[in-house]
Coordinates of N, CA, C and O in Angstrom, one line a residue:
X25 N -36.7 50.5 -103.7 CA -37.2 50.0 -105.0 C -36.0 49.9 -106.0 O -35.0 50.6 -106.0
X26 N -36.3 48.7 -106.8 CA -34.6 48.8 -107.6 C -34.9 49.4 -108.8 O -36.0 49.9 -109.0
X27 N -33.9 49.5 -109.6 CA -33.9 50.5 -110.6 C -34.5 50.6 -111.6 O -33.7 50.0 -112.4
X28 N -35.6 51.0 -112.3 CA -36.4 51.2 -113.4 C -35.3 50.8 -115.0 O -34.3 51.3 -115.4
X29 N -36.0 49.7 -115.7 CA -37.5 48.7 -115.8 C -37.8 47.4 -115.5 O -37.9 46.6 -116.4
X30 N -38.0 47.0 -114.5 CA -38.6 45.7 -113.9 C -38.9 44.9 -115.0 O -38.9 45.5 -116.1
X31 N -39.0 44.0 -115.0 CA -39.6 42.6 -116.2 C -40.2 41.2 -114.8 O -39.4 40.5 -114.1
X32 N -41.2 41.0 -114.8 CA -42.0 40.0 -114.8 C -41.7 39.2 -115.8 O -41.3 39.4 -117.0
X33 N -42.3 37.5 -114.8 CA -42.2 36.8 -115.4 C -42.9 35.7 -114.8 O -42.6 35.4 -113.6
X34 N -44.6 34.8 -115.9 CA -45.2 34.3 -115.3 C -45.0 32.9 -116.2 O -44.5 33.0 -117.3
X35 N -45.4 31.8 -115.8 CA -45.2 30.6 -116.8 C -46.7 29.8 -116.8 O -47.2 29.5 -115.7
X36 N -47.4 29.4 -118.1 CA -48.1 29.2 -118.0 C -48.6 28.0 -119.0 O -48.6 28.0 -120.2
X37 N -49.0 26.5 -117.7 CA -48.8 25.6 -119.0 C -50.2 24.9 -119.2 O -50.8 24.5 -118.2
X38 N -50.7 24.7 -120.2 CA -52.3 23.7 -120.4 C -51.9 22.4 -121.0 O -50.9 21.9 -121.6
X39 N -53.4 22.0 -120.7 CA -53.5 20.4 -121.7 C -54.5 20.9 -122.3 O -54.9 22.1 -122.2
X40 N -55.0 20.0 -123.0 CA -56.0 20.2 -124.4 C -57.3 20.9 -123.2 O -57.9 22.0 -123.3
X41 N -57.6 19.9 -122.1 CA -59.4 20.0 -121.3 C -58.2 20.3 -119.8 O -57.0 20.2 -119.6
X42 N -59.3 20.8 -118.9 CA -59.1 21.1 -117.5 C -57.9 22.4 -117.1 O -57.4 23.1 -118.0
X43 N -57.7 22.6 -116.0 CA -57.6 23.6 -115.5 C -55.6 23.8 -116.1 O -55.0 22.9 -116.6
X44 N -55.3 25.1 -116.0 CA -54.4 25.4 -116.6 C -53.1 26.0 -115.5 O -53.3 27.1 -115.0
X45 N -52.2 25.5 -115.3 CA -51.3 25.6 -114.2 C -50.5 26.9 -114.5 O -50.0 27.2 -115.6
X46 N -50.4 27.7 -113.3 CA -49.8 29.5 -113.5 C -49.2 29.3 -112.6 O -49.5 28.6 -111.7
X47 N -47.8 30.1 -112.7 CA -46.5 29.7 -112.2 C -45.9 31.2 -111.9 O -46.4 32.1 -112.7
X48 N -45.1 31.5 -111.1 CA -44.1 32.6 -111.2 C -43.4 32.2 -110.0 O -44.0 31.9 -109.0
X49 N -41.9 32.3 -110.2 CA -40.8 32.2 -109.4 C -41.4 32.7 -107.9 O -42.3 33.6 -107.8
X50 N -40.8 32.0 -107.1 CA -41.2 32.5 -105.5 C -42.8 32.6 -104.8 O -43.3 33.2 -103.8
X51 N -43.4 31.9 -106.0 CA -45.1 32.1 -105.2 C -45.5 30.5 -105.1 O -45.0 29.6 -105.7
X52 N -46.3 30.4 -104.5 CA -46.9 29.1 -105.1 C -48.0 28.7 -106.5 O -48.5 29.8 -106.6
X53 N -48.3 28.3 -107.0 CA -48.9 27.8 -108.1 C -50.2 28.0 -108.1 O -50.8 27.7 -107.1
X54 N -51.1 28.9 -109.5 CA -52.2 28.7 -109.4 C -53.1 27.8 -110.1 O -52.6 26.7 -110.5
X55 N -54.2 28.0 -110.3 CA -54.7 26.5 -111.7 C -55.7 27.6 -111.7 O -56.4 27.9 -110.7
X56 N -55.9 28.4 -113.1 CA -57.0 29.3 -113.5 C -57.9 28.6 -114.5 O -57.2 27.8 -115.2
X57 N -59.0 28.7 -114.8 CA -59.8 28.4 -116.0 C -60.6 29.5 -116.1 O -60.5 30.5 -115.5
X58 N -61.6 29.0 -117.2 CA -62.4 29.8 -117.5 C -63.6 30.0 -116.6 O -63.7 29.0 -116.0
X59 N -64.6 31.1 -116.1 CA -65.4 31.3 -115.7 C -66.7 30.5 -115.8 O -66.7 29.6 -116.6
X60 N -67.6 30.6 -115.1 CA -68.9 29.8 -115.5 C -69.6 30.4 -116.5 O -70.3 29.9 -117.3
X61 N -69.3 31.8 -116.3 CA -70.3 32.7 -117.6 C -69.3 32.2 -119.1 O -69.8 32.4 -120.2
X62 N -68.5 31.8 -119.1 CA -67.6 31.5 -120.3 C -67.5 29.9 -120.4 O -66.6 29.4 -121.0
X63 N -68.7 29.1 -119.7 CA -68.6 27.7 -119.7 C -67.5 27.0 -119.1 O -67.2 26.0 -119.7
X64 N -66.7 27.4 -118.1 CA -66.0 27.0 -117.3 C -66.6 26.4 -115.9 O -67.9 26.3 -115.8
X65 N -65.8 25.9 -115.0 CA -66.3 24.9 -114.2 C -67.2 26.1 -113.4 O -68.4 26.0 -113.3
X66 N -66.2 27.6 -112.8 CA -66.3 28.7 -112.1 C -66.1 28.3 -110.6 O -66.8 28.6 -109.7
X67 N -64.8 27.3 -110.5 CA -64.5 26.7 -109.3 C -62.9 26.7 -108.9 O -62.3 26.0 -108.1
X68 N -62.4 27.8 -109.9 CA -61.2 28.4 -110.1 C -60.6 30.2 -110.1 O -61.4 31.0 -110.6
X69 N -59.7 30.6 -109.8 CA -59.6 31.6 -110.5 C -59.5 31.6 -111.8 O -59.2 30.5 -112.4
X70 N -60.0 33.3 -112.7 CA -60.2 32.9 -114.2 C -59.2 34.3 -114.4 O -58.5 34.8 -113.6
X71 N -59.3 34.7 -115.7 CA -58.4 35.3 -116.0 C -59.3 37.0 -115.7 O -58.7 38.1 -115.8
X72 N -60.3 36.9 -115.4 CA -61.3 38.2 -115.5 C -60.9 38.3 -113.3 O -60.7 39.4 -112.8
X73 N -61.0 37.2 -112.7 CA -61.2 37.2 -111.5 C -59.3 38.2 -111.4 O -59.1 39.4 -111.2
X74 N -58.4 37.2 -111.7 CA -57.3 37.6 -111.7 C -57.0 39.6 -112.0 O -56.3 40.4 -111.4
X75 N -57.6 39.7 -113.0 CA -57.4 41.0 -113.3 C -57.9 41.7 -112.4 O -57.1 42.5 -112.0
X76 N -59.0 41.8 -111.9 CA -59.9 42.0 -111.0 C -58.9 42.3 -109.2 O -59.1 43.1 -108.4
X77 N -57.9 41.2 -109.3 CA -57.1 40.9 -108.1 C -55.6 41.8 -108.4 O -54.9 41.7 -107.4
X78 N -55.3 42.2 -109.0 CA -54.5 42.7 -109.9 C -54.9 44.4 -109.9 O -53.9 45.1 -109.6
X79 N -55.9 45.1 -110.2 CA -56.4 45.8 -109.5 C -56.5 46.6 -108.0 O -56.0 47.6 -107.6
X80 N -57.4 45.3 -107.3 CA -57.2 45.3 -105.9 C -56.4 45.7 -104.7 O -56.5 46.5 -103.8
X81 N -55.2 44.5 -105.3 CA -54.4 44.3 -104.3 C -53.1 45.5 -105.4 O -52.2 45.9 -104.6
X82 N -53.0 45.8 -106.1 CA -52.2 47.3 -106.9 C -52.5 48.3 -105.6 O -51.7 48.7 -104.7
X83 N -54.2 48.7 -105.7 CA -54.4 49.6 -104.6 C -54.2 49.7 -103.6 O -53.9 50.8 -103.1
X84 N -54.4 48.7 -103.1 CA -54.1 48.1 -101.1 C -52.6 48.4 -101.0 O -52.1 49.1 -100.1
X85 N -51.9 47.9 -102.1 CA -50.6 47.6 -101.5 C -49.6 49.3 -101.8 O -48.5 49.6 -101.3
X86 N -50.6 50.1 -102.7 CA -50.3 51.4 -102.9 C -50.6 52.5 -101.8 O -49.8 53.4 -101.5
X87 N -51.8 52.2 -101.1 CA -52.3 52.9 -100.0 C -51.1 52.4 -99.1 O -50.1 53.1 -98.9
X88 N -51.2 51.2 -98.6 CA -49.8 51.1 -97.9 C -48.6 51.7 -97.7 O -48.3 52.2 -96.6
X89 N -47.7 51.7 -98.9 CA -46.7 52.7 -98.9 C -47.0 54.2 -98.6 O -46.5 54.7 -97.6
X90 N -47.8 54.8 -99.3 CA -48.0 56.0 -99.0 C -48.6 56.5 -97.9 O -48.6 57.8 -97.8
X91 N -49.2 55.8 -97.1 CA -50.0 55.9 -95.8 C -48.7 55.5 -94.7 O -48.8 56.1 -93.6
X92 N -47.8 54.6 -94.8 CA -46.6 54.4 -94.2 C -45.8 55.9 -94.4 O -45.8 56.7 -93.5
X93 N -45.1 56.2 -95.6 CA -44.6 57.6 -95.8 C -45.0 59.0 -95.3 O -44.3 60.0 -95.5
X94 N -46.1 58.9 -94.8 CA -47.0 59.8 -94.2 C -47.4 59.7 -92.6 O -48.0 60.4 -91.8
X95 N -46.8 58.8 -92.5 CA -47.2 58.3 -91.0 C -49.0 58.2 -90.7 O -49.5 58.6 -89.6
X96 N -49.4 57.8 -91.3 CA -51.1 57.5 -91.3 C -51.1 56.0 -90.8 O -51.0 55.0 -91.5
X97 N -51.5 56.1 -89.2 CA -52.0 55.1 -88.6 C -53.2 54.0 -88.7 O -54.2 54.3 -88.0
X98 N -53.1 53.0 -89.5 CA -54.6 52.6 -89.7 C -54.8 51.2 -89.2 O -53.7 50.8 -88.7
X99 N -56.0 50.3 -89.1 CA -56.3 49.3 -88.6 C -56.4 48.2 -89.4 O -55.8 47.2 -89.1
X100 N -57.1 48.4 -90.5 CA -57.8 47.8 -91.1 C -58.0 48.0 -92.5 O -58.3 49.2 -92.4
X101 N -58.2 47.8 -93.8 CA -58.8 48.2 -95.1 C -59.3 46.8 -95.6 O -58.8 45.8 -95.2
X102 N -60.4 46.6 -96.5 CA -61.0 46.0 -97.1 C -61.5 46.4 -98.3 O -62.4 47.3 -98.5
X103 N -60.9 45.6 -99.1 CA -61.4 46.4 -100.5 C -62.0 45.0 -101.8 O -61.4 43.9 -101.9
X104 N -63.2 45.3 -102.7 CA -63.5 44.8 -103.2 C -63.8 45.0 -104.7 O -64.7 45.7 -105.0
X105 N -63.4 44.8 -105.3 CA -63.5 45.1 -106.7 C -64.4 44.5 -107.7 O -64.2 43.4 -108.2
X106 N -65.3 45.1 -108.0 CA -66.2 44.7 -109.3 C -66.0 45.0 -110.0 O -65.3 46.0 -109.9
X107 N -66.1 44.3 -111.8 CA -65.9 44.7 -112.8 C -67.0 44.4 -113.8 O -67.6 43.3 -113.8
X108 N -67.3 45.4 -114.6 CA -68.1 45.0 -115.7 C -67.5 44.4 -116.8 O -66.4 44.9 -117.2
X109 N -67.9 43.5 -117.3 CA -67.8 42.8 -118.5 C -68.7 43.0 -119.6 O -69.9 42.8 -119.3
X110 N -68.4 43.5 -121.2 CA -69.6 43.9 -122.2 C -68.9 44.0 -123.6 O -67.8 43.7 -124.0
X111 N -69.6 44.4 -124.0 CA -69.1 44.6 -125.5 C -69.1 45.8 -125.8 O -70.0 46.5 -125.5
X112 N -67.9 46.3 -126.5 CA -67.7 47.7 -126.7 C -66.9 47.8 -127.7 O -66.0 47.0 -127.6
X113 N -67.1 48.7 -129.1 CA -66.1 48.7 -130.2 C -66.4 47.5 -130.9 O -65.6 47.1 -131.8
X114 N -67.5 46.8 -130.5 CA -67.3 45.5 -131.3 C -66.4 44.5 -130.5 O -66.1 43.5 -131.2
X115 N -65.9 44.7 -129.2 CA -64.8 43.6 -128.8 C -65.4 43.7 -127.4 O -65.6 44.8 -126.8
X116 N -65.6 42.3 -126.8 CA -65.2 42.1 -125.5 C -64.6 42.9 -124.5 O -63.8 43.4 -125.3
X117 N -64.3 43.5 -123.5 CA -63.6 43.8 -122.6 C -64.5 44.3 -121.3 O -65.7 44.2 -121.2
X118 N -63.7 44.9 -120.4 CA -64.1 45.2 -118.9 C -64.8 47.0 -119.7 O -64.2 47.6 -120.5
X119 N -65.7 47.3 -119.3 CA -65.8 48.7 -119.5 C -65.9 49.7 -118.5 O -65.8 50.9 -118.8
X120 N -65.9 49.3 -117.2 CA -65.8 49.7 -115.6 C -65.2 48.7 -115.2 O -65.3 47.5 -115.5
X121 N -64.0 49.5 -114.2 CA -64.0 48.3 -112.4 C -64.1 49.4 -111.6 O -63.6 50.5 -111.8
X122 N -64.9 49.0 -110.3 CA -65.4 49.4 -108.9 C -64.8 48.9 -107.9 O -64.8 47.7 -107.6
X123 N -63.9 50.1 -107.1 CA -63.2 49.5 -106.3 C -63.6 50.0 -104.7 O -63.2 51.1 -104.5
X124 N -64.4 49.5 -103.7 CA -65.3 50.1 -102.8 C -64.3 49.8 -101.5 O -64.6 48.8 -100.9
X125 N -63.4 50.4 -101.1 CA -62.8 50.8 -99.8 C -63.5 51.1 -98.2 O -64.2 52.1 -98.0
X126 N -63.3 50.0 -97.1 CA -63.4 50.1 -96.4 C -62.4 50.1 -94.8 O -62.2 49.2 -94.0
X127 N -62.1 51.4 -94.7 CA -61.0 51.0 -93.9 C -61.3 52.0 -92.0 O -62.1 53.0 -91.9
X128 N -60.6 51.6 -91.3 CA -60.8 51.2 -89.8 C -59.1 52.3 -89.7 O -58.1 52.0 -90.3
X129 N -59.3 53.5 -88.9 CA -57.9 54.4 -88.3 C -57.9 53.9 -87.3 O -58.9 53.4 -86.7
X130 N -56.1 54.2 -86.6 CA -56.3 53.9 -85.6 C -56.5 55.7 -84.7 O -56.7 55.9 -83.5
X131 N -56.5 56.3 -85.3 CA -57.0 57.6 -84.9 C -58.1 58.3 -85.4 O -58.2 58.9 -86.5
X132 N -58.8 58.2 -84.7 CA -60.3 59.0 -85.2 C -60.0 60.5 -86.5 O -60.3 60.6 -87.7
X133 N -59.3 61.3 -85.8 CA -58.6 62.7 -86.5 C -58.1 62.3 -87.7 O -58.1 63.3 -88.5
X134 N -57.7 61.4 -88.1 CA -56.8 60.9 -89.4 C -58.1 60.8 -90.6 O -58.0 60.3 -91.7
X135 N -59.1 61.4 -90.1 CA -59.6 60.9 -91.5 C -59.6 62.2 -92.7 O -60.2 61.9 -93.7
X136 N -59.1 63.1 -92.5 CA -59.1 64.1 -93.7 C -57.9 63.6 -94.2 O -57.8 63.5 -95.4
X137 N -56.8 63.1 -93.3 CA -55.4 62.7 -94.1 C -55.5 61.5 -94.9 O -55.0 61.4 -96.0
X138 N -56.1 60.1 -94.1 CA -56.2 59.4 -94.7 C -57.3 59.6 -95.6 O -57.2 58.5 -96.0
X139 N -58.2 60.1 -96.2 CA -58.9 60.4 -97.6 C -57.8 61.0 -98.5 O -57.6 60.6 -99.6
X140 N -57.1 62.0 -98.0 CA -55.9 62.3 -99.0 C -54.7 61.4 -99.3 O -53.9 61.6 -100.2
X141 N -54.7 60.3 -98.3 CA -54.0 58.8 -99.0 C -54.7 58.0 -99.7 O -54.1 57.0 -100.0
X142 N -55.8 58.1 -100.1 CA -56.9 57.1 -100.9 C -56.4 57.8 -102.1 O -55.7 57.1 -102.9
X143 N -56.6 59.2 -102.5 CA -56.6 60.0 -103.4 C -55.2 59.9 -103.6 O -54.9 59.9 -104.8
X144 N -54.3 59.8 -102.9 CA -52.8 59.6 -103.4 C -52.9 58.2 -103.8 O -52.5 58.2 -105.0
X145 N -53.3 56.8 -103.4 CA -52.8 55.7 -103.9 C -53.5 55.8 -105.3 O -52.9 55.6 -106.4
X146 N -54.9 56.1 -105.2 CA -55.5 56.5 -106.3 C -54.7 56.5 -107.6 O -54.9 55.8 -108.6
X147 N -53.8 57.5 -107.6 CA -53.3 58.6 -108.8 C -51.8 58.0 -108.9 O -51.0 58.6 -109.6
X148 N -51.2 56.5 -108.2 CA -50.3 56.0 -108.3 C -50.2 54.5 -108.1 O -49.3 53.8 -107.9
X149 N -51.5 54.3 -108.1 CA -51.4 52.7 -108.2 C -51.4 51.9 -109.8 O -52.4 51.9 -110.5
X150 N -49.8 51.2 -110.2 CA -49.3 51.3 -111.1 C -50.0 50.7 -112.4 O -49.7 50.9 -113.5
X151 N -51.3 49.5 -111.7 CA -51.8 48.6 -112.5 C -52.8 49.4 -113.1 O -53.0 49.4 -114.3
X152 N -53.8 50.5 -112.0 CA -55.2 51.5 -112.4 C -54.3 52.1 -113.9 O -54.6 52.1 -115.1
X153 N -53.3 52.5 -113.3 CA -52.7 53.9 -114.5 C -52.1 53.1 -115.5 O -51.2 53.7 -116.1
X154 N -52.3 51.5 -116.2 CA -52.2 50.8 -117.3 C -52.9 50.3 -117.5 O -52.6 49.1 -117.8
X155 N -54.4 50.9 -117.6 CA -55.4 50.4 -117.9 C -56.4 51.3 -118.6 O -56.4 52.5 -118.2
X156 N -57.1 51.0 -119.6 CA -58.2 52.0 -120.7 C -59.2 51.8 -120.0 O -60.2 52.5 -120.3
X157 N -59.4 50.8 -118.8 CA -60.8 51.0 -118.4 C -60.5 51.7 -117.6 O -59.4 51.7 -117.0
X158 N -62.0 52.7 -117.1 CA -62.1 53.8 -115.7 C -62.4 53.0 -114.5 O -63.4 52.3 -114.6
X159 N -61.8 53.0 -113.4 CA -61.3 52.9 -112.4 C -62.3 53.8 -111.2 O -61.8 54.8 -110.7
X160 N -63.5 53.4 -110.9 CA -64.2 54.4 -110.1 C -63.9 53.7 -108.8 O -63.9 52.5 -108.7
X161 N -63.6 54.5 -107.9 CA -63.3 54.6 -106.3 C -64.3 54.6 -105.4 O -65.3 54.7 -106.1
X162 N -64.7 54.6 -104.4 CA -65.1 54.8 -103.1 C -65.0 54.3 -101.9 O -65.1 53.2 -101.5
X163 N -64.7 55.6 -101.3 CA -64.1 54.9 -99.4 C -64.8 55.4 -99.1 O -65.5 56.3 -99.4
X164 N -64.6 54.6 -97.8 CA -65.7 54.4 -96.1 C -64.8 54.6 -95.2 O -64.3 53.6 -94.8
X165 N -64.5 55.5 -94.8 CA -63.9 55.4 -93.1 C -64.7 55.4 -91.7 O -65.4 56.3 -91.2
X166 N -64.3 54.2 -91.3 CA -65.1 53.7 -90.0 C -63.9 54.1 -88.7 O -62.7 53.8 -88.5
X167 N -64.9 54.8 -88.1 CA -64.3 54.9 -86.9 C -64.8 54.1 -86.2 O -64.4 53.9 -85.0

């Protein structure tokens, strides 16, 4: 990892009507709009789906490392994230996301260790721990 503080950087350009082109060095391009519940086409990523993925893939890619550092052999993970959307304080925002884990060892025995890599990506996945909304968990380990 290089050396602490990182800076992102995303570019993001619109026209007055239609979808809005998202940019960052070395990826390919997305085109986000607004949702259907927000009068958008909902035939796009939106900025709620995004966050949502941003979440997600924080965790997956957190279990990863520390399941790697651990030598925790696994198959498979699938994870899906819901989020609530409401009004709170008088303002807009997410008031829950639901992140429901399903993952495949390649050793049956690994599952008390891998539950204690859920609970480690858990408590170090960098996007959950900058965020005011609660973050509720649940894994599945399928043998």
């Amino acid at each position: 990892m290089e050396t602490l503080p990182h800076t992102y950087d995303v570019d993001v350009n619109a026209a007055a009507e239609g979808g809005i082109s998202t940019q960052c060095a070395g990826a390919p391009g997305l085109t986000v709009n607004a949702p259907a519940q927000f009068g958008g086409p909902g035939d796009a990523w939106s900025p709620e789906t995004l966050f949502l993925a941003a979440v997600a893939n924080c965790f997956v890619l957190t279990f990863r490392a520390v399941s790697q550092a651990s030598r925790l052999e696994w198959k498979n993970l699938d994870c899906r994230a819901v989020g609530v959307l409401d009004k709170q304080d008088g303002k807009m925002r997410f008031t829950e996301v639901q992140l429901t884990e399903e993952f495949a060892l390649a050793e049956r025995e690994e599952e008390d260790k891998a539950l204690r890599m859920i609970q480690k990506a858990e408590e170090n996945c960098l996007v959950s721990n900058s965020l005011a909304v609660p973050v509720v968990l649940q894994a599945t380990v399928n043998r």
